[in-house]
Each structure stands twice: as structure tokens, then as C-alpha cells.
Short mmCIF file of C-alpha atoms and ligand atoms in Angstrom, two decimals:
data_model
loop_
_atom_site.label_atom_id
_atom_site.label_comp_id
_atom_site.label_asym_id
_atom_site.label_seq_id
_atom_site.Cartn_x
_atom_site.Cartn_y
_atom_site.Cartn_z
CA MET A 100 22.97 -8.82 18.89
CA CYS A 101 19.19 -8.78 19.20
CA GLU A 102 17.86 -12.22 18.54
CA ARG A 103 14.10 -11.83 19.17
CA LEU A 104 11.58 -9.00 18.80
CA THR A 105 8.00 -9.19 19.95
CA ILE A 106 5.60 -6.43 18.67
CA ALA A 107 1.89 -5.80 18.49
CA ARG A 108 0.44 -7.68 15.46
CA PRO A 109 1.02 -5.41 12.37
CA ASP A 110 -1.62 -4.00 9.99
CA ASP A 111 -1.26 -3.58 6.26
CA TRP A 112 -2.72 -0.22 5.20
CA HIS A 113 -2.61 -0.97 1.57
CA LEU A 114 -3.32 -4.46 0.19
CA HIS A 115 -4.56 -5.84 -3.13
CA LEU A 116 -6.24 -9.31 -2.53
CA ARG A 117 -8.01 -9.60 -5.92
CA ASP A 118 -10.94 -11.85 -6.16
CA GLY A 119 -11.95 -15.47 -6.88
CA ALA A 120 -9.16 -17.97 -7.37
CA MET A 121 -6.39 -15.48 -6.80
CA LEU A 122 -8.04 -14.17 -3.60
CA SER A 123 -8.16 -17.79 -2.31
CA ALA A 124 -4.43 -18.37 -3.30
CA VAL A 125 -3.05 -15.10 -1.66
CA LEU A 126 -5.11 -14.38 1.27
CA ALA A 127 -3.50 -16.78 3.70
CA GLU A 128 -0.01 -14.91 3.10
CA SER A 129 -1.41 -11.75 4.49
CA ALA A 130 -3.53 -13.40 7.22
CA ARG A 131 -0.55 -15.27 8.54
CA HIS A 132 1.25 -12.12 9.79
CA PHE A 133 -1.20 -9.26 9.60
CA ALA A 134 -4.35 -8.67 11.89
CA ARG A 135 -5.89 -6.27 9.81
CA ALA A 136 -5.53 -4.82 6.11
CA LEU A 137 -7.03 -1.94 4.20
CA ILE A 138 -8.24 -3.73 1.13
CA MET A 139 -7.83 -1.94 -2.05
CA PRO A 140 -10.91 -1.67 -4.32
CA ASN A 141 -9.46 -1.90 -7.74
CA LEU A 142 -11.28 -5.01 -8.85
CA LEU A 143 -12.85 -5.34 -12.39
CA PRO A 144 -15.57 -3.89 -11.97
CA PRO A 145 -14.20 -1.86 -8.99
CA VAL A 146 -15.73 -1.76 -5.51
CA VAL A 147 -17.69 1.50 -5.79
CA THR A 148 -20.81 1.18 -3.50
CA ALA A 149 -21.44 0.26 0.07
CA ALA A 150 -23.08 -2.77 -1.26
CA ASP A 151 -20.11 -3.87 -3.39
CA ALA A 152 -17.75 -3.49 -0.37
CA ARG A 153 -20.16 -5.49 1.77
CA ALA A 154 -20.28 -8.31 -0.85
CA TYR A 155 -16.50 -8.25 -1.23
CA ARG A 156 -15.81 -8.35 2.45
CA GLU A 157 -17.95 -11.37 2.53
CA ARG A 158 -16.11 -13.13 -0.08
CA ILE A 159 -12.81 -12.24 1.68
CA LEU A 160 -14.15 -13.72 4.91
CA ALA A 161 -15.26 -16.89 3.27
CA ALA A 162 -11.89 -17.47 1.72
CA LEU A 163 -10.04 -17.07 5.02
CA PRO A 164 -8.28 -20.25 6.30
CA ALA A 165 -10.04 -21.73 9.37
CA GLY A 166 -8.78 -20.23 12.46
CA ALA A 167 -7.28 -17.21 10.76
CA ASP A 168 -7.15 -13.94 12.83
CA PHE A 169 -7.53 -11.33 10.20
CA THR A 170 -9.98 -8.58 9.64
CA PRO A 171 -10.32 -6.95 6.12
CA LEU A 172 -11.00 -3.28 6.37
CA MET A 173 -12.81 -2.03 3.30
CA SER A 174 -12.19 0.92 0.96
CA LEU A 175 -14.39 2.40 -1.89
CA TYR A 176 -13.17 3.26 -5.32
CA LEU A 177 -13.94 6.87 -5.94
CA THR A 178 -15.62 7.54 -9.32
CA GLU A 179 -17.24 10.58 -10.71
CA GLU A 180 -20.62 8.96 -9.94
CA THR A 181 -19.96 8.13 -6.34
CA ASP A 182 -22.84 8.96 -4.10
CA ALA A 183 -21.69 11.05 -0.96
CA GLU A 184 -24.60 9.59 0.99
CA ASP A 185 -23.78 6.01 0.35
CA VAL A 186 -20.18 6.72 1.41
CA ALA A 187 -21.19 8.53 4.61
CA ARG A 188 -23.54 5.79 5.51
CA ALA A 189 -20.99 3.01 4.92
CA ALA A 190 -18.49 4.91 7.05
CA GLY A 191 -20.92 5.46 9.68
CA GLU A 192 -21.69 1.71 9.86
CA GLY A 193 -18.08 0.91 10.13
CA LEU A 194 -18.13 -0.98 6.90
CA ILE A 195 -15.38 1.23 5.19
CA HIS A 196 -12.42 3.06 6.50
CA ALA A 197 -11.21 5.09 3.47
CA VAL A 198 -12.11 6.08 -0.01
CA LYS A 199 -9.43 5.49 -2.65
CA LEU A 200 -8.69 8.10 -5.36
CA TYR A 201 -7.17 6.78 -8.69
CA PRO A 202 -6.51 9.35 -11.26
CA ALA A 203 -7.92 7.65 -14.34
CA GLY A 204 -5.34 5.66 -16.17
CA ALA A 205 -2.60 5.88 -13.42
CA THR A 206 -2.33 2.20 -12.62
CA THR A 207 -3.71 -1.29 -12.77
CA ASN A 208 -7.54 -1.21 -13.16
CA SER A 209 -7.86 2.62 -12.88
CA ALA A 210 -9.88 3.20 -16.01
CA SER A 211 -12.95 4.08 -13.69
CA GLY A 212 -10.94 6.61 -11.73
CA VAL A 213 -11.25 10.43 -11.67
CA ARG A 214 -10.73 12.48 -14.77
CA ASP A 215 -12.41 15.70 -13.68
CA PHE A 216 -11.68 16.47 -9.97
CA ASP A 217 -14.44 19.01 -9.62
CA ARG A 218 -16.86 16.21 -10.13
CA VAL A 219 -15.80 14.46 -6.93
CA ARG A 220 -15.96 17.78 -4.76
CA GLY A 221 -19.22 16.86 -3.09
CA VAL A 222 -17.86 13.51 -1.94
CA ILE A 223 -14.58 14.95 -0.84
CA GLU A 224 -16.26 17.65 1.17
CA CYS A 225 -18.54 15.03 2.88
CA MET A 226 -15.37 12.89 3.69
CA ALA A 227 -13.70 16.04 5.40
CA GLU A 228 -17.00 16.43 7.51
CA ILE A 229 -17.03 12.92 8.79
CA GLY A 230 -13.23 12.54 9.05
CA LEU A 231 -13.08 9.67 6.55
CA PRO A 232 -9.55 9.41 5.07
CA LEU A 233 -8.98 9.83 1.29
CA CYS A 234 -6.27 7.55 0.14
CA VAL A 235 -4.58 8.91 -2.99
CA HIS A 236 -2.72 7.10 -5.78
CA GLY A 237 -0.38 10.15 -6.07
CA GLU A 238 0.69 10.21 -9.79
CA VAL A 239 -0.47 12.46 -12.66
CA THR A 240 -1.38 10.95 -15.87
CA ASP A 241 -0.62 13.77 -18.24
CA PRO A 242 1.45 12.02 -21.05
CA GLU A 243 3.61 15.11 -21.05
CA VAL A 244 4.99 14.37 -17.54
CA ASP A 245 7.87 12.00 -17.29
CA ILE A 246 6.93 8.83 -15.32
CA PHE A 247 9.77 9.42 -12.75
CA ASP A 248 8.14 13.01 -12.05
CA ARG A 249 4.58 11.98 -11.83
CA GLU A 250 4.27 11.79 -8.01
CA ALA A 251 6.15 15.16 -7.47
CA VAL A 252 3.89 16.84 -10.02
CA PHE A 253 0.82 15.30 -8.41
CA LEU A 254 1.45 16.97 -5.15
CA GLU A 255 1.50 20.43 -6.74
CA ARG A 256 -1.10 20.00 -9.42
CA VAL A 257 -3.74 17.85 -7.75
CA LEU A 258 -3.21 17.22 -4.11
CA GLU A 259 -2.30 20.72 -2.90
CA PRO A 260 -5.38 22.30 -4.59
CA ILE A 261 -7.77 19.68 -3.24
CA ARG A 262 -6.36 20.04 0.23
CA ALA A 263 -6.41 23.75 0.12
CA ALA A 264 -10.02 23.75 -1.05
CA THR A 265 -11.09 21.31 1.52
CA PRO A 266 -9.79 22.04 5.10
CA GLY A 267 -10.02 19.23 7.42
CA LEU A 268 -9.63 16.57 4.76
CA ARG A 269 -7.72 13.60 6.02
CA VAL A 270 -5.38 12.28 3.31
CA VAL A 271 -3.04 9.17 2.93
CA LEU A 272 -0.51 9.56 0.19
CA GLU A 273 -0.27 5.89 -0.70
CA HIS A 274 3.00 4.29 -1.39
CA VAL A 275 5.13 7.50 -1.29
CA THR A 276 8.15 7.00 -3.47
CA THR A 277 10.11 10.31 -3.48
CA GLU A 278 11.91 12.81 -1.35
CA GLU A 279 9.34 15.39 -2.37
CA GLY A 280 6.46 13.21 -1.32
CA VAL A 281 8.07 12.61 2.15
CA ALA A 282 8.60 16.30 2.53
CA TYR A 283 5.20 17.25 1.54
CA VAL A 284 3.75 14.83 4.10
CA ARG A 285 6.04 15.99 6.86
CA GLU A 286 4.99 19.62 6.34
CA GLY A 287 1.23 18.83 5.87
CA GLY A 288 -0.01 19.05 9.45
CA ALA A 289 -2.00 16.54 11.34
CA ASP A 290 -4.43 15.59 8.61
CA ILE A 291 -1.97 13.95 6.11
CA ALA A 292 0.09 10.69 6.41
CA ALA A 293 1.70 8.28 3.92
CA THR A 294 2.08 4.62 3.53
CA ILE A 295 5.45 3.08 2.42
CA THR A 296 5.90 -0.29 0.94
CA ALA A 297 8.61 -2.82 1.77
CA HIS A 298 9.56 -2.96 -1.94
CA HIS A 299 10.17 0.83 -2.23
CA LEU A 300 12.37 0.61 0.88
CA SER A 301 14.35 -2.20 -0.83
CA ILE A 302 15.01 -1.26 -4.40
CA ASN A 303 15.81 1.65 -6.59
CA ARG A 304 15.39 2.05 -10.31
CA ASN A 305 18.70 0.36 -10.96
CA HIS A 306 17.19 -2.88 -9.83
CA LEU A 307 14.51 -2.53 -12.34
CA LEU A 308 16.57 -1.61 -15.34
CA VAL A 309 20.38 -2.46 -14.99
CA GLY A 310 21.63 -5.59 -16.58
CA GLY A 311 18.30 -6.41 -18.14
CA ILE A 312 14.64 -5.34 -17.56
CA ARG A 313 13.22 -7.06 -14.48
CA PRO A 314 9.54 -7.19 -14.61
CA HIS A 315 9.01 -8.42 -11.07
CA TYR A 316 10.51 -5.03 -9.98
CA TYR A 317 8.06 -3.00 -12.01
CA CYS A 318 5.30 -1.34 -10.03
CA LEU A 319 3.56 1.83 -9.79
CA PRO A 320 4.68 4.35 -8.68
CA VAL A 321 7.83 3.16 -10.28
CA ALA A 322 10.93 2.82 -8.13
CA LYS A 323 13.01 6.01 -8.19
CA ARG A 324 16.63 7.05 -7.75
CA GLU A 325 18.65 5.79 -4.67
CA ARG A 326 18.38 9.22 -2.87
CA HIS A 327 14.58 8.88 -3.00
CA ARG A 328 14.89 5.21 -1.42
CA ARG A 329 17.01 6.63 1.25
CA ALA A 330 14.46 9.29 2.04
CA LEU A 331 11.78 6.65 2.34
CA VAL A 332 14.04 4.62 4.68
CA ALA A 333 14.55 7.65 6.90
CA ALA A 334 10.77 8.28 7.03
CA ALA A 335 10.04 4.76 7.94
CA ILE A 336 12.51 4.37 10.73
CA SER A 337 11.90 7.92 11.96
CA GLY A 338 9.08 6.72 14.35
CA GLU A 339 7.03 9.75 13.16
CA GLY A 340 3.37 8.88 13.31
CA ARG A 341 2.58 10.06 9.93
CA PHE A 342 4.55 7.24 8.25
CA PHE A 343 3.32 3.68 8.37
CA LEU A 344 3.37 0.48 6.40
CA GLY A 345 1.14 -0.27 3.38
CA THR A 346 2.70 -3.12 1.46
CA ASP A 347 0.76 -2.63 -1.81
CA SER A 348 1.25 -6.28 -2.15
CA ALA A 349 -0.20 -6.74 -5.64
CA PRO A 350 -0.22 -10.29 -7.14
CA HIS A 351 -0.13 -10.74 -10.75
CA PRO A 352 0.42 -14.11 -12.49
CA ASP A 353 3.89 -14.41 -14.03
CA HIS A 354 2.71 -14.64 -17.53
CA ALA A 355 1.17 -11.05 -17.03
CA LYS A 356 4.34 -9.65 -15.78
CA GLU A 357 6.85 -11.34 -17.96
CA SER A 358 5.41 -10.00 -21.24
CA ALA A 359 6.06 -7.43 -23.83
CA CYS A 360 3.75 -5.07 -21.75
CA GLY A 361 4.15 -6.44 -18.20
CA CYS A 362 1.71 -5.08 -15.57
CA ALA A 363 2.68 -3.27 -12.45
CA GLY A 364 2.73 -4.77 -9.08
CA CYS A 365 5.14 -6.51 -6.63
CA PHE A 366 3.87 -9.44 -4.48
CA THR A 367 5.48 -8.94 -0.94
CA ALA A 368 2.74 -10.44 1.31
CA PRO A 369 4.89 -13.45 2.34
CA ASN A 370 8.08 -11.69 3.06
CA ALA A 371 7.20 -7.97 3.89
CA LEU A 372 7.88 -8.30 7.55
CA SER A 373 11.15 -9.99 7.05
CA ILE A 374 12.21 -7.34 4.61
CA LEU A 375 11.31 -4.50 7.05
CA ALA A 376 13.02 -6.20 10.02
CA GLU A 377 16.16 -6.37 7.85
CA ILE A 378 16.07 -2.77 6.70
CA PHE A 379 15.32 -1.49 10.26
CA GLU A 380 18.01 -3.54 11.70
CA ARG A 381 20.62 -2.33 9.15
CA GLU A 382 19.67 1.20 10.13
CA GLY A 383 19.98 0.39 13.88
CA ALA A 384 16.14 1.03 14.24
CA LEU A 385 14.67 -2.27 15.06
CA GLY A 386 13.08 -0.70 18.08
CA ARG A 387 11.06 1.55 15.81
CA LEU A 388 9.71 -1.19 13.69
CA GLU A 389 6.57 -1.58 15.90
CA ALA A 390 5.72 1.98 15.44
CA PHE A 391 5.96 1.88 11.68
CA ALA A 392 4.19 -1.60 11.19
CA SER A 393 1.74 -1.78 14.25
CA LEU A 394 1.06 1.46 15.79
CA ASN A 395 1.17 4.59 13.55
CA GLY A 396 -1.42 3.36 11.14
CA ALA A 397 -3.84 2.41 13.82
CA ALA A 398 -3.57 5.80 15.36
CA PHE A 399 -4.19 7.55 12.10
CA TYR A 400 -7.18 5.43 11.31
CA ARG A 401 -8.47 5.89 14.82
CA LEU A 402 -8.54 2.25 15.57
CA PRO A 403 -7.16 0.41 18.62
CA VAL A 404 -3.77 -1.24 18.39
CA ASN A 405 -4.17 -4.98 17.85
CA GLY A 406 -4.22 -7.10 21.03
CA GLY A 407 -2.23 -9.84 19.57
CA ARG A 408 1.56 -10.03 19.25
CA ILE A 409 4.05 -11.52 16.85
CA THR A 410 7.60 -12.46 17.50
CA LEU A 411 10.34 -12.07 14.89
CA THR A 412 13.43 -14.19 15.47
CA ARG A 413 16.80 -13.85 13.86
CA GLN A 414 16.57 -16.83 11.46
CA PRO A 415 16.47 -16.57 7.69
CA PRO A 416 12.88 -16.82 6.54
CA GLU A 417 11.41 -19.65 4.65
CA TYR A 418 8.85 -18.89 1.90
CA PRO A 419 8.36 -20.23 -1.61
CA GLU A 420 9.82 -18.38 -4.60
CA LYS A 421 6.27 -18.66 -6.15
CA ILE A 422 2.84 -19.14 -5.04
CA GLU A 423 0.75 -21.41 -7.28
CA THR A 424 -2.67 -20.11 -8.24
CA GLU A 425 -5.22 -21.26 -10.92
CA GLN A 426 -4.13 -18.33 -13.02
CA GLY A 427 -0.48 -19.43 -13.01
CA ALA A 428 2.35 -19.00 -10.63
CA VAL A 429 2.83 -15.66 -8.83
CA THR A 430 6.44 -14.70 -8.03
CA VAL A 431 7.25 -13.46 -4.49
CA PHE A 432 9.24 -10.30 -4.48
CA ASP A 433 13.04 -10.58 -4.26
CA PRO A 434 14.39 -7.84 -1.92
CA ALA A 435 17.91 -8.32 -3.53
CA ILE A 436 19.47 -8.39 0.00
CA PRO A 437 19.72 -11.42 2.29
CA LEU A 438 17.11 -11.64 4.97
CA HIS A 439 17.76 -12.69 8.48
CA TRP A 440 14.53 -12.38 10.39
CA SER A 441 11.44 -14.59 10.28
CA VAL A 442 8.14 -14.33 12.05
CA ALA A 443 7.78 -17.20 14.44
CA GLU A 444 4.70 -19.40 13.74
C1 NCD B 22 -1.36 -2.20 -8.13
C2 NCD B 22 -2.11 -3.41 -8.68
O1 NCD B 22 -1.64 -4.22 -9.36
O2 NCD B 22 -3.39 -3.47 -8.45
N1 NCD B 22 -0.08 -2.18 -8.86
C3 NCD B 22 1.06 -1.53 -8.46
O3 NCD B 22 1.95 -1.50 -9.19
N2 NCD B 22 1.14 -0.92 -7.27
C4 NCD B 22 -2.18 -0.94 -8.20
C5 NCD B 22 -1.60 0.32 -7.38
O4 NCD B 22 -1.68 0.25 -6.23
O5 NCD B 22 -1.08 1.18 -8.03
ZN1 ZN B 23 -1.84 -0.47 -4.65
#
């Protein structure tokens, strides 16, 4: 049995760090294992302009523990008022690496997102020209569409028309959760990729709903049926360059999740790599963990692979059940399977 695995330091291509006291409380959890992360812009108010991104990046750097080796890669939040020139300039300077499309109302802090896709045409065309990826939260918000179908419907109704109208647009389907999403990305040519989270590789909708409602398993897109989880696992372990890790680690204080209207998000920064190693090992695919966690995303984002390396050892990981923050405790995601791999310090 394999006891140690050394891989290039991984990147997290979808991370929520929040701001202020929450940022200070959770940042070390990502910086410990990941060399870089694409930082999601859904703050309140959102990170819309280059100036917003520059200021947020400074706050992240200031909150880093001494000696940390972690580079935040910034993204902008696409609104109907976004200025294409500002986006192009920020990308040209290397300040931003993506623009994030949230359909208005689709998820946490998405009220400033896009309602009328025609109003963001100019920005999207500019992004296609300069090769800047559009990261999409792939769910429709039409109240008529069942929440379990919202990703599949988004592909047809929103994503396909945008891509058909914008040849060359590079797209990342964020936190893909369905068979349909995986198939769409697989058939989509060189300009499309998808991130996959550790939690969607671990749980299906039974974990969320059987035997009681479990708010710490509630996230968006919501976990689907087991056959969808299996499709995600197959994509993640395939080694195909178009699938890579984006944890979507999304901290919320327990009081906000354990509520009559609990908010969406799973906090996986402390154990994401242990979960991945477990799942890849179960599938006999540990040898492809590096592609998923450290190589494929860097290639898609046209960045060098990290120089540093991490070693995973076959030893149950130690991490707290909750992280204390000024806003209250944040529960670490429970993958519902025993974990046997830790990242050596
Ligand atoms: C994210 C959050 O809390 O910001 N929540 C989630 O369930 N994934 C937002 C998002 O990525 O959808
Ligand atoms: Zn997210």
C-alpha cells in the first residue's frame, strides 16, 4: 500500500475568503496547503472594479500569517454596469485572472449579479478577445425550475447561447454537480473547463436530507443524486485536463447555517486535500491526484505549475471540528467517510 505521495503544491481555483474578521480566521487554513487560490468576489458589496480587487488583494495579503507561501489570484464580479476597459486593463496588469458570472439571486451575495445577459455582451466579447476566463455559477434562477435541475437547464438556456454567440470565450463551469454538466464540458472543446469541489465528490443529496436536515451539507449548487456524484468522481480521477479542483470552501458561522433559513456553503479548506486523497485512493487513482489538484488548473489559467511540493502521508488527519471566529464558530465539513491521509507539515 502506498504510504506517501509527493505532488506539486496544489491550487484552489474557487475559494471564498470573505473579509475582515472572517478572512483573518480562515485564511491560514487555505494558505497551509495551497500555493494559490482564485478568490471569489461575492463580498458585500461585491468586488466589481479593478480598484476593488486591488484593495481586497491588499487586505488578504495583510491577513496572511508570517512566512505563508500563498498568492491570492483575484476575480471580478460581473454586473450589468461592469466596464470592459477596466476589466481588460486589470487582466493586462495581471491583477485579475477571471470574471465571475452570478445569475442574480442564484446564491450567497448574488443580488448584484446579471439579470439581462444582453447587458454584459460587451464585457464578454472583450474577455473572449483577450482570453480572460469567465467563471460561471451555472444555475438558472427561474422559480419554475426545480432546484435539482437548475444546472442542467442553465447549460441549455444560458451557457450554450453565450458560448455560441462568443467564439473563443474561455469558460469555467464552477462547482459542476451533474452528469449533464460533466458531459457538456467534455464535449465543449478546448475553451471550456470545470472545477469540482471536495464536498460534491463526497456527498449526495441523501447526506443532506435523510434522517434529518443537515444544514452543514447545504451548499449551492445543491448536492444531487448518487449517479451524479459518481460522474463527478469519474471526471476528477480521469486525469483529463479540463477538470480541476476548486474547493468552493465557503465559511459561514454556525448560527447562520443552523437556522430556519440556513445559508449555503461548506467549509472545506482544512480537510479538502485529505478528502481528495481518500477518494482518489478508493478509486485506485492516487497517481492522478496531482493532475487534478496541481496541474490541470494551472494549465487552463496559463500559469506555471507551483515550484513547491507537498507530501501526503497515510495517517489520519488532525483538524478541529470547528474554527473559532469573531462571528462565531464555523463548522468544518464532515465528509462522512473516515480519512486516512494528511498533509505533512
Ligand atoms: C457560496 C458562498 O457562501 O459564498 N456558497 C455556496 O453554497 N457555494 C457561494 C457560491 O459559490 O455559490
Ligand atoms: Zn463559490
